[in-house]
Amino acid sequence: MTFTLLDAILVAIMLISALLAMVRGFSREVLSVLSWVAAAAVAFLFYGQVTPFARQYISSETVATAAAAAGLFFLTLIIVSFITLKIADFIIDSRVGAIDRTLGFLFGAARGLLLVVVAMVFFNWLTPPEAGNQPSWVTAARSKPMLDELGVKLVAALPDNPEEQIRERFGTPPAAPDGTPAPDSGMADQPSSIEDAIQQGEQPAEAPAN
């Protein structure tokens, strides 16, 4: 194996990502990721409470749900990012600023490697290696075995059937057939069979309030 274009791309992406992270600092990079995670968590947990308000202005339930989730996500992202930016600036200007930048360089290099690994996973999916259609600068690259191995581990760490889990969490229940009345709270107390009616009739009635 020789040093090919794929190896050069890997080195370039890792170096650029590492330099950018070093300038920004490790704390800012990590807090930036946490900001996105926090925004996604808030949107995921509370979009159901906001959707009824969005339905007052949007007729489509799907669009209203998406608007509620997006609004929560971006609002939380702006607020949390403002807070984390102040924290990161304080750390950069402190005595541990040099250590923070060094850790940022390492974090950026790892992030660049992850980007190339993900890209290689999709490349192998679009152009399977067993088909023999991959260019020589990919198959002969020194980094190709490492990228493939990391890609296999990354795919193995993903949950099974993520599309189905997303549909189950965000999907809407099937609509009732036409002409079928929606159940209300009053029908919940009605007996569903003759035996239930007899049992309810045998229970003593509550005394009227004075």
JSON list of C-alpha atoms in Angstrom, two decimals:
[
{"chain": "A", "resi": 1, "resn": "MET", "atom": "CA", "xyz": [0.00, 0.00, 0.00]},
{"chain": "A", "resi": 2, "resn": "THR", "atom": "CA", "xyz": [1.18, 3.49, -0.88]},
{"chain": "A", "resi": 3, "resn": "PHE", "atom": "CA", "xyz": [0.30, 7.04, 0.16]},
{"chain": "A", "resi": 4, "resn": "THR", "atom": "CA", "xyz": [-2.64, 7.93, -2.07]},
{"chain": "A", "resi": 5, "resn": "LEU", "atom": "CA", "xyz": [-5.19, 10.71, -2.48]},
{"chain": "A", "resi": 6, "resn": "LEU", "atom": "CA", "xyz": [-7.39, 9.18, 0.23]},
{"chain": "A", "resi": 7, "resn": "ASP", "atom": "CA", "xyz": [-4.54, 9.41, 2.74]},
{"chain": "A", "resi": 8, "resn": "ALA", "atom": "CA", "xyz": [-3.95, 13.03, 1.75]},
{"chain": "A", "resi": 9, "resn": "ILE", "atom": "CA", "xyz": [-7.64, 13.84, 2.19]},
{"chain": "A", "resi": 10, "resn": "LEU", "atom": "CA", "xyz": [-7.64, 12.19, 5.63]},
{"chain": "A", "resi": 11, "resn": "VAL", "atom": "CA", "xyz": [-4.58, 14.12, 6.77]},
{"chain": "A", "resi": 12, "resn": "ALA", "atom": "CA", "xyz": [-5.92, 17.42, 5.40]},
{"chain": "A", "resi": 13, "resn": "ILE", "atom": "CA", "xyz": [-9.34, 17.08, 7.04]},
{"chain": "A", "resi": 14, "resn": "MET", "atom": "CA", "xyz": [-7.86, 16.02, 10.37]},
{"chain": "A", "resi": 15, "resn": "LEU", "atom": "CA", "xyz": [-5.35, 18.88, 10.29]},
{"chain": "A", "resi": 16, "resn": "ILE", "atom": "CA", "xyz": [-7.90, 21.54, 9.37]},
{"chain": "A", "resi": 17, "resn": "SER", "atom": "CA", "xyz": [-10.34, 20.31, 12.00]},
{"chain": "A", "resi": 18, "resn": "ALA", "atom": "CA", "xyz": [-7.57, 20.17, 14.61]},
{"chain": "A", "resi": 19, "resn": "LEU", "atom": "CA", "xyz": [-6.38, 23.72, 13.88]},
{"chain": "A", "resi": 20, "resn": "LEU", "atom": "CA", "xyz": [-9.90, 25.12, 14.02]},
{"chain": "A", "resi": 21, "resn": "ALA", "atom": "CA", "xyz": [-10.54, 23.36, 17.31]},
{"chain": "A", "resi": 22, "resn": "MET", "atom": "CA", "xyz": [-7.23, 24.59, 18.70]},
{"chain": "A", "resi": 23, "resn": "VAL", "atom": "CA", "xyz": [-8.15, 28.19, 17.91]},
{"chain": "A", "resi": 24, "resn": "ARG", "atom": "CA", "xyz": [-11.58, 27.80, 19.46]},
{"chain": "A", "resi": 25, "resn": "GLY", "atom": "CA", "xyz": [-10.38, 25.73, 22.41]},
{"chain": "A", "resi": 26, "resn": "PHE", "atom": "CA", "xyz": [-11.44, 22.36, 23.76]},
{"chain": "A", "resi": 27, "resn": "SER", "atom": "CA", "xyz": [-13.99, 23.79, 26.17]},
{"chain": "A", "resi": 28, "resn": "ARG", "atom": "CA", "xyz": [-15.77, 25.73, 23.45]},
{"chain": "A", "resi": 29, "resn": "GLU", "atom": "CA", "xyz": [-15.86, 22.71, 21.14]},
{"chain": "A", "resi": 30, "resn": "VAL", "atom": "CA", "xyz": [-17.26, 20.42, 23.84]},
{"chain": "A", "resi": 31, "resn": "LEU", "atom": "CA", "xyz": [-19.75, 23.00, 25.08]},
{"chain": "A", "resi": 32, "resn": "SER", "atom": "CA", "xyz": [-20.85, 23.57, 21.50]},
{"chain": "A", "resi": 33, "resn": "VAL", "atom": "CA", "xyz": [-21.63, 19.88, 21.12]},
{"chain": "A", "resi": 34, "resn": "LEU", "atom": "CA", "xyz": [-23.45, 19.91, 24.47]},
{"chain": "A", "resi": 35, "resn": "SER", "atom": "CA", "xyz": [-25.50, 22.88, 23.29]},
{"chain": "A", "resi": 36, "resn": "TRP", "atom": "CA", "xyz": [-26.74, 20.91, 20.30]},
{"chain": "A", "resi": 37, "resn": "VAL", "atom": "CA", "xyz": [-27.46, 17.88, 22.48]},
{"chain": "A", "resi": 38, "resn": "ALA", "atom": "CA", "xyz": [-29.38, 20.02, 24.98]},
{"chain": "A", "resi": 39, "resn": "ALA", "atom": "CA", "xyz": [-31.39, 21.66, 22.20]},
{"chain": "A", "resi": 40, "resn": "ALA", "atom": "CA", "xyz": [-32.25, 18.28, 20.70]},
{"chain": "A", "resi": 41, "resn": "ALA", "atom": "CA", "xyz": [-33.23, 16.91, 24.12]},
{"chain": "A", "resi": 42, "resn": "VAL", "atom": "CA", "xyz": [-35.54, 19.85, 24.87]},
{"chain": "A", "resi": 43, "resn": "ALA", "atom": "CA", "xyz": [-37.18, 19.56, 21.45]},
{"chain": "A", "resi": 44, "resn": "PHE", "atom": "CA", "xyz": [-37.61, 15.80, 21.88]},
{"chain": "A", "resi": 45, "resn": "LEU", "atom": "CA", "xyz": [-39.06, 15.98, 25.39]},
{"chain": "A", "resi": 46, "resn": "PHE", "atom": "CA", "xyz": [-41.32, 19.02, 25.17]},
{"chain": "A", "resi": 47, "resn": "TYR", "atom": "CA", "xyz": [-42.49, 19.29, 21.57]},
{"chain": "A", "resi": 48, "resn": "GLY", "atom": "CA", "xyz": [-45.74, 17.55, 22.55]},
{"chain": "A", "resi": 49, "resn": "GLN", "atom": "CA", "xyz": [-46.62, 20.32, 25.02]},
{"chain": "A", "resi": 50, "resn": "VAL", "atom": "CA", "xyz": [-45.96, 23.06, 22.44]},
{"chain": "A", "resi": 51, "resn": "THR", "atom": "CA", "xyz": [-47.72, 21.40, 19.50]},
{"chain": "A", "resi": 52, "resn": "PRO", "atom": "CA", "xyz": [-51.27, 22.39, 20.67]},
{"chain": "A", "resi": 53, "resn": "PHE", "atom": "CA", "xyz": [-50.24, 26.06, 20.59]},
{"chain": "A", "resi": 54, "resn": "ALA", "atom": "CA", "xyz": [-48.81, 25.64, 17.09]},
{"chain": "A", "resi": 55, "resn": "ARG", "atom": "CA", "xyz": [-52.04, 23.95, 15.97]},
{"chain": "A", "resi": 56, "resn": "GLN", "atom": "CA", "xyz": [-53.88, 27.21, 16.65]},
{"chain": "A", "resi": 57, "resn": "TYR", "atom": "CA", "xyz": [-52.05, 28.76, 13.69]},
{"chain": "A", "resi": 58, "resn": "ILE", "atom": "CA", "xyz": [-51.17, 25.70, 11.57]},
{"chain": "A", "resi": 59, "resn": "SER", "atom": "CA", "xyz": [-53.89, 23.37, 10.31]},
{"chain": "A", "resi": 60, "resn": "SER", "atom": "CA", "xyz": [-51.62, 20.44, 9.45]},
{"chain": "A", "resi": 61, "resn": "GLU", "atom": "CA", "xyz": [-50.73, 18.34, 12.49]},
{"chain": "A", "resi": 62, "resn": "THR", "atom": "CA", "xyz": [-47.47, 17.16, 10.94]},
{"chain": "A", "resi": 63, "resn": "VAL", "atom": "CA", "xyz": [-46.35, 20.69, 10.08]},
{"chain": "A", "resi": 64, "resn": "ALA", "atom": "CA", "xyz": [-47.40, 21.95, 13.51]},
{"chain": "A", "resi": 65, "resn": "THR", "atom": "CA", "xyz": [-45.41, 19.21, 15.22]},
{"chain": "A", "resi": 66, "resn": "ALA", "atom": "CA", "xyz": [-42.35, 19.96, 13.10]},
{"chain": "A", "resi": 67, "resn": "ALA", "atom": "CA", "xyz": [-42.69, 23.69, 13.75]},
{"chain": "A", "resi": 68, "resn": "ALA", "atom": "CA", "xyz": [-42.99, 23.12, 17.51]},
{"chain": "A", "resi": 69, "resn": "ALA", "atom": "CA", "xyz": [-39.93, 20.88, 17.59]},
{"chain": "A", "resi": 70, "resn": "ALA", "atom": "CA", "xyz": [-37.90, 23.24, 15.40]},
{"chain": "A", "resi": 71, "resn": "GLY", "atom": "CA", "xyz": [-38.89, 26.28, 17.45]},
{"chain": "A", "resi": 72, "resn": "LEU", "atom": "CA", "xyz": [-37.89, 24.60, 20.70]},
{"chain": "A", "resi": 73, "resn": "PHE", "atom": "CA", "xyz": [-34.65, 23.36, 19.18]},
{"chain": "A", "resi": 74, "resn": "PHE", "atom": "CA", "xyz": [-33.42, 26.70, 17.83]},
{"chain": "A", "resi": 75, "resn": "LEU", "atom": "CA", "xyz": [-34.61, 28.73, 20.82]},
{"chain": "A", "resi": 76, "resn": "THR", "atom": "CA", "xyz": [-32.81, 26.39, 23.22]},
{"chain": "A", "resi": 77, "resn": "LEU", "atom": "CA", "xyz": [-29.73, 26.33, 20.99]},
{"chain": "A", "resi": 78, "resn": "ILE", "atom": "CA", "xyz": [-29.48, 30.13, 20.97]},
{"chain": "A", "resi": 79, "resn": "ILE", "atom": "CA", "xyz": [-29.89, 30.45, 24.73]},
{"chain": "A", "resi": 80, "resn": "VAL", "atom": "CA", "xyz": [-27.53, 27.62, 25.66]},
{"chain": "A", "resi": 81, "resn": "SER", "atom": "CA", "xyz": [-24.94, 28.68, 23.06]},
{"chain": "A", "resi": 82, "resn": "PHE", "atom": "CA", "xyz": [-24.86, 32.19, 24.52]},
{"chain": "A", "resi": 83, "resn": "ILE", "atom": "CA", "xyz": [-24.23, 30.79, 28.00]},
{"chain": "A", "resi": 84, "resn": "THR", "atom": "CA", "xyz": [-21.59, 28.29, 26.88]},
{"chain": "A", "resi": 85, "resn": "LEU", "atom": "CA", "xyz": [-19.81, 30.98, 24.85]},
{"chain": "A", "resi": 86, "resn": "LYS", "atom": "CA", "xyz": [-19.30, 33.06, 27.98]},
{"chain": "A", "resi": 87, "resn": "ILE", "atom": "CA", "xyz": [-18.03, 30.02, 29.88]},
{"chain": "A", "resi": 88, "resn": "ALA", "atom": "CA", "xyz": [-15.62, 29.07, 27.08]},
{"chain": "A", "resi": 89, "resn": "ASP", "atom": "CA", "xyz": [-14.24, 32.61, 26.82]},
{"chain": "A", "resi": 90, "resn": "PHE", "atom": "CA", "xyz": [-13.58, 32.61, 30.56]},
{"chain": "A", "resi": 91, "resn": "ILE", "atom": "CA", "xyz": [-11.67, 29.32, 30.32]},
{"chain": "A", "resi": 92, "resn": "ILE", "atom": "CA", "xyz": [-9.63, 30.45, 27.29]},
{"chain": "A", "resi": 93, "resn": "ASP", "atom": "CA", "xyz": [-8.52, 33.62, 29.07]},
{"chain": "A", "resi": 94, "resn": "SER", "atom": "CA", "xyz": [-7.60, 31.77, 32.27]},
{"chain": "A", "resi": 95, "resn": "ARG", "atom": "CA", "xyz": [-4.34, 30.05, 33.19]},
{"chain": "A", "resi": 96, "resn": "VAL", "atom": "CA", "xyz": [-5.47, 26.77, 31.65]},
{"chain": "A", "resi": 97, "resn": "GLY", "atom": "CA", "xyz": [-5.92, 28.39, 28.24]},
{"chain": "A", "resi": 98, "resn": "ALA", "atom": "CA", "xyz": [-2.86, 26.65, 26.75]},
{"chain": "A", "resi": 99, "resn": "ILE", "atom": "CA", "xyz": [-4.01, 23.25, 27.98]},
{"chain": "A", "resi": 100, "resn": "ASP", "atom": "CA", "xyz": [-7.49, 23.98, 26.65]},
{"chain": "A", "resi": 101, "resn": "ARG", "atom": "CA", "xyz": [-6.10, 24.73, 23.19]},
{"chain": "A", "resi": 102, "resn": "THR", "atom": "CA", "xyz": [-3.94, 21.60, 23.22]},
{"chain": "A", "resi": 103, "resn": "LEU", "atom": "CA", "xyz": [-6.90, 19.44, 24.10]},
{"chain": "A", "resi": 104, "resn": "GLY", "atom": "CA", "xyz": [-8.86, 21.26, 21.42]},
{"chain": "A", "resi": 105, "resn": "PHE", "atom": "CA", "xyz": [-6.25, 20.25, 18.83]},
{"chain": "A", "resi": 106, "resn": "LEU", "atom": "CA", "xyz": [-6.60, 16.58, 19.80]},
{"chain": "A", "resi": 107, "resn": "PHE", "atom": "CA", "xyz": [-10.39, 16.83, 19.83]},
{"chain": "A", "resi": 108, "resn": "GLY", "atom": "CA", "xyz": [-10.40, 18.40, 16.39]},
{"chain": "A", "resi": 109, "resn": "ALA", "atom": "CA", "xyz": [-8.15, 15.68, 14.99]},
{"chain": "A", "resi": 110, "resn": "ALA", "atom": "CA", "xyz": [-10.49, 13.00, 16.33]},
{"chain": "A", "resi": 111, "resn": "ARG", "atom": "CA", "xyz": [-13.47, 14.84, 14.89]},
{"chain": "A", "resi": 112, "resn": "GLY", "atom": "CA", "xyz": [-11.82, 15.01, 11.48]},
{"chain": "A", "resi": 113, "resn": "LEU", "atom": "CA", "xyz": [-11.10, 11.28, 11.60]},
{"chain": "A", "resi": 114, "resn": "LEU", "atom": "CA", "xyz": [-14.74, 10.59, 12.47]},
{"chain": "A", "resi": 115, "resn": "LEU", "atom": "CA", "xyz": [-15.92, 12.64, 9.50]},
{"chain": "A", "resi": 116, "resn": "VAL", "atom": "CA", "xyz": [-13.75, 10.63, 7.11]},
{"chain": "A", "resi": 117, "resn": "VAL", "atom": "CA", "xyz": [-14.89, 7.35, 8.69]},
{"chain": "A", "resi": 118, "resn": "VAL", "atom": "CA", "xyz": [-18.54, 8.30, 8.18]},
{"chain": "A", "resi": 119, "resn": "ALA", "atom": "CA", "xyz": [-17.80, 9.33, 4.60]},
{"chain": "A", "resi": 120, "resn": "MET", "atom": "CA", "xyz": [-16.07, 5.99, 3.97]},
{"chain": "A", "resi": 121, "resn": "VAL", "atom": "CA", "xyz": [-19.06, 4.09, 5.37]},
{"chain": "A", "resi": 122, "resn": "PHE", "atom": "CA", "xyz": [-21.35, 5.79, 2.86]},
{"chain": "A", "resi": 123, "resn": "PHE", "atom": "CA", "xyz": [-18.80, 5.32, 0.07]},
{"chain": "A", "resi": 124, "resn": "ASN", "atom": "CA", "xyz": [-18.60, 1.58, 0.77]},
{"chain": "A", "resi": 125, "resn": "TRP", "atom": "CA", "xyz": [-22.39, 1.44, 0.83]},
{"chain": "A", "resi": 126, "resn": "LEU", "atom": "CA", "xyz": [-22.71, 3.18, -2.54]},
{"chain": "A", "resi": 127, "resn": "THR", "atom": "CA", "xyz": [-19.75, 1.34, -4.07]},
{"chain": "A", "resi": 128, "resn": "PRO", "atom": "CA", "xyz": [-19.33, -2.05, -2.34]},
{"chain": "A", "resi": 129, "resn": "PRO", "atom": "CA", "xyz": [-15.69, -3.21, -2.19]},
{"chain": "A", "resi": 130, "resn": "GLU", "atom": "CA", "xyz": [-16.65, -6.71, -3.34]},
{"chain": "A", "resi": 131, "resn": "ALA", "atom": "CA", "xyz": [-17.96, -5.25, -6.60]},
{"chain": "A", "resi": 132, "resn": "GLY", "atom": "CA", "xyz": [-14.44, -4.17, -7.55]},
{"chain": "A", "resi": 133, "resn": "ASN", "atom": "CA", "xyz": [-15.56, -0.72, -8.74]},
{"chain": "A", "resi": 134, "resn": "GLN", "atom": "CA", "xyz": [-13.65, 1.38, -6.20]},
{"chain": "A", "resi": 135, "resn": "PRO", "atom": "CA", "xyz": [-10.77, 3.45, -7.61]},
{"chain": "A", "resi": 136, "resn": "SER", "atom": "CA", "xyz": [-7.21, 2.42, -6.92]},
{"chain": "A", "resi": 137, "resn": "TRP", "atom": "CA", "xyz": [-6.46, 5.52, -4.86]},
{"chain": "A", "resi": 138, "resn": "VAL", "atom": "CA", "xyz": [-9.06, 4.22, -2.38]},
{"chain": "A", "resi": 139, "resn": "THR", "atom": "CA", "xyz": [-8.27, 0.51, -2.34]},
{"chain": "A", "resi": 140, "resn": "ALA", "atom": "CA", "xyz": [-4.49, 1.04, -2.23]},
{"chain": "A", "resi": 141, "resn": "ALA", "atom": "CA", "xyz": [-4.55, 3.70, 0.50]},
{"chain": "A", "resi": 142, "resn": "ARG", "atom": "CA", "xyz": [-2.69, 2.99, 3.70]},
{"chain": "A", "resi": 143, "resn": "SER", "atom": "CA", "xyz": [-5.56, 4.32, 5.77]},
{"chain": "A", "resi": 144, "resn": "LYS", "atom": "CA", "xyz": [-8.24, 2.21, 4.04]},
{"chain": "A", "resi": 145, "resn": "PRO", "atom": "CA", "xyz": [-8.07, -0.81, 6.43]},
{"chain": "A", "resi": 146, "resn": "MET", "atom": "CA", "xyz": [-8.20, 1.46, 9.47]},
{"chain": "A", "resi": 147, "resn": "LEU", "atom": "CA", "xyz": [-11.13, 3.45, 8.09]},
{"chain": "A", "resi": 148, "resn": "ASP", "atom": "CA", "xyz": [-13.04, 0.27, 7.25]},
{"chain": "A", "resi": 149, "resn": "GLU", "atom": "CA", "xyz": [-12.43, -1.20, 10.71]},
{"chain": "A", "resi": 150, "resn": "LEU", "atom": "CA", "xyz": [-13.59, 1.98, 12.45]},
{"chain": "A", "resi": 151, "resn": "GLY", "atom": "CA", "xyz": [-16.60, 2.13, 10.15]},
{"chain": "A", "resi": 152, "resn": "VAL", "atom": "CA", "xyz": [-17.63, -1.40, 11.10]},
{"chain": "A", "resi": 153, "resn": "LYS", "atom": "CA", "xyz": [-17.39, -0.52, 14.81]},
{"chain": "A", "resi": 154, "resn": "LEU", "atom": "CA", "xyz": [-19.37, 2.68, 14.26]},
{"chain": "A", "resi": 155, "resn": "VAL", "atom": "CA", "xyz": [-22.18, 0.89, 12.44]},
{"chain": "A", "resi": 156, "resn": "ALA", "atom": "CA", "xyz": [-22.25, -1.83, 15.11]},
{"chain": "A", "resi": 157, "resn": "ALA", "atom": "CA", "xyz": [-22.73, 0.84, 17.79]},
{"chain": "A", "resi": 158, "resn": "LEU", "atom": "CA", "xyz": [-25.85, 2.22, 16.11]},
{"chain": "A", "resi": 159, "resn": "PRO", "atom": "CA", "xyz": [-29.30, 1.03, 17.31]},
{"chain": "A", "resi": 160, "resn": "ASP", "atom": "CA", "xyz": [-31.21, -1.55, 15.29]},
{"chain": "A", "resi": 161, "resn": "ASN", "atom": "CA", "xyz": [-33.81, -0.14, 12.90]},
{"chain": "A", "resi": 162, "resn": "PRO", "atom": "CA", "xyz": [-33.38, 3.55, 13.81]},
{"chain": "A", "resi": 163, "resn": "GLU", "atom": "CA", "xyz": [-35.94, 4.55, 11.16]},
{"chain": "A", "resi": 164, "resn": "GLU", "atom": "CA", "xyz": [-38.62, 2.42, 12.82]},
{"chain": "A", "resi": 165, "resn": "GLN", "atom": "CA", "xyz": [-37.82, 3.88, 16.24]},
{"chain": "A", "resi": 166, "resn": "ILE", "atom": "CA", "xyz": [-38.15, 7.40, 14.86]},
{"chain": "A", "resi": 167, "resn": "ARG", "atom": "CA", "xyz": [-41.48, 6.57, 13.24]},
{"chain": "A", "resi": 168, "resn": "GLU", "atom": "CA", "xyz": [-42.80, 5.05, 16.47]},
{"chain": "A", "resi": 169, "resn": "ARG", "atom": "CA", "xyz": [-41.76, 8.11, 18.48]},
{"chain": "A", "resi": 170, "resn": "PHE", "atom": "CA", "xyz": [-42.89, 10.85, 16.09]},
{"chain": "A", "resi": 171, "resn": "GLY", "atom": "CA", "xyz": [-45.55, 9.04, 14.06]},
{"chain": "A", "resi": 172, "resn": "THR", "atom": "CA", "xyz": [-49.22, 9.90, 14.43]},
{"chain": "A", "resi": 173, "resn": "PRO", "atom": "CA", "xyz": [-51.80, 7.23, 15.38]},
{"chain": "A", "resi": 174, "resn": "PRO", "atom": "CA", "xyz": [-54.05, 5.96, 12.59]},
{"chain": "A", "resi": 175, "resn": "ALA", "atom": "CA", "xyz": [-57.23, 7.94, 12.05]},
{"chain": "A", "resi": 176, "resn": "ALA", "atom": "CA", "xyz": [-60.58, 6.43, 13.03]},
{"chain": "A", "resi": 177, "resn": "PRO", "atom": "CA", "xyz": [-62.83, 5.21, 10.19]},
{"chain": "A", "resi": 178, "resn": "ASP", "atom": "CA", "xyz": [-65.38, 7.66, 8.79]},
{"chain": "A", "resi": 179, "resn": "GLY", "atom": "CA", "xyz": [-68.59, 7.71, 10.77]},
{"chain": "A", "resi": 180, "resn": "THR", "atom": "CA", "xyz": [-66.96, 6.30, 13.89]},
{"chain": "A", "resi": 181, "resn": "PRO", "atom": "CA", "xyz": [-67.41, 8.72, 16.80]},
{"chain": "A", "resi": 182, "resn": "ALA", "atom": "CA", "xyz": [-64.37, 9.49, 18.90]},
{"chain": "A", "resi": 183, "resn": "PRO", "atom": "CA", "xyz": [-64.59, 8.09, 22.43]},
{"chain": "A", "resi": 184, "resn": "ASP", "atom": "CA", "xyz": [-65.13, 10.64, 25.16]},
{"chain": "A", "resi": 185, "resn": "SER", "atom": "CA", "xyz": [-64.55, 10.57, 28.86]},
{"chain": "A", "resi": 186, "resn": "GLY", "atom": "CA", "xyz": [-68.20, 9.80, 29.58]},
{"chain": "A", "resi": 187, "resn": "MET", "atom": "CA", "xyz": [-68.19, 6.53, 27.68]},
{"chain": "A", "resi": 188, "resn": "ALA", "atom": "CA", "xyz": [-65.32, 5.22, 29.78]},
{"chain": "A", "resi": 189, "resn": "ASP", "atom": "CA", "xyz": [-67.71, 4.72, 32.72]},
{"chain": "A", "resi": 190, "resn": "GLN", "atom": "CA", "xyz": [-70.37, 2.86, 30.73]},
{"chain": "A", "resi": 191, "resn": "PRO", "atom": "CA", "xyz": [-70.52, -0.98, 31.06]},
{"chain": "A", "resi": 192, "resn": "SER", "atom": "CA", "xyz": [-69.15, -2.93, 28.15]},
{"chain": "A", "resi": 193, "resn": "SER", "atom": "CA", "xyz": [-71.22, -6.09, 28.82]},
{"chain": "A", "resi": 194, "resn": "ILE", "atom": "CA", "xyz": [-74.30, -7.36, 30.69]},
{"chain": "A", "resi": 195, "resn": "GLU", "atom": "CA", "xyz": [-72.11, -8.80, 33.47]},
{"chain": "A", "resi": 196, "resn": "ASP", "atom": "CA", "xyz": [-70.50, -5.38, 34.01]},
{"chain": "A", "resi": 197, "resn": "ALA", "atom": "CA", "xyz": [-73.92, -3.76, 34.20]},
{"chain": "A", "resi": 198, "resn": "ILE", "atom": "CA", "xyz": [-75.08, -6.24, 36.86]},
{"chain": "A", "resi": 199, "resn": "GLN", "atom": "CA", "xyz": [-71.91, -5.74, 38.90]},
{"chain": "A", "resi": 200, "resn": "GLN", "atom": "CA", "xyz": [-72.25, -1.97, 38.74]},
{"chain": "A", "resi": 201, "resn": "GLY", "atom": "CA", "xyz": [-75.91, -2.23, 39.78]},
{"chain": "A", "resi": 202, "resn": "GLU", "atom": "CA", "xyz": [-74.97, -4.23, 42.88]},
{"chain": "A", "resi": 203, "resn": "GLN", "atom": "CA", "xyz": [-72.56, -1.53, 44.09]},
{"chain": "A", "resi": 204, "resn": "PRO", "atom": "CA", "xyz": [-74.12, 0.84, 46.64]},
{"chain": "A", "resi": 205, "resn": "ALA", "atom": "CA", "xyz": [-74.74, 4.35, 45.44]},
{"chain": "A", "resi": 206, "resn": "GLU", "atom": "CA", "xyz": [-72.85, 7.19, 47.04]},
{"chain": "A", "resi": 207, "resn": "ALA", "atom": "CA", "xyz": [-74.72, 9.25, 49.58]},
{"chain": "A", "resi": 208, "resn": "PRO", "atom": "CA", "xyz": [-75.75, 12.69, 48.28]},
{"chain": "A", "resi": 209, "resn": "ALA", "atom": "CA", "xyz": [-73.73, 15.58, 49.55]},
{"chain": "A", "resi": 210, "resn": "ASN", "atom": "CA", "xyz": [-75.43, 17.83, 52.11]}
]
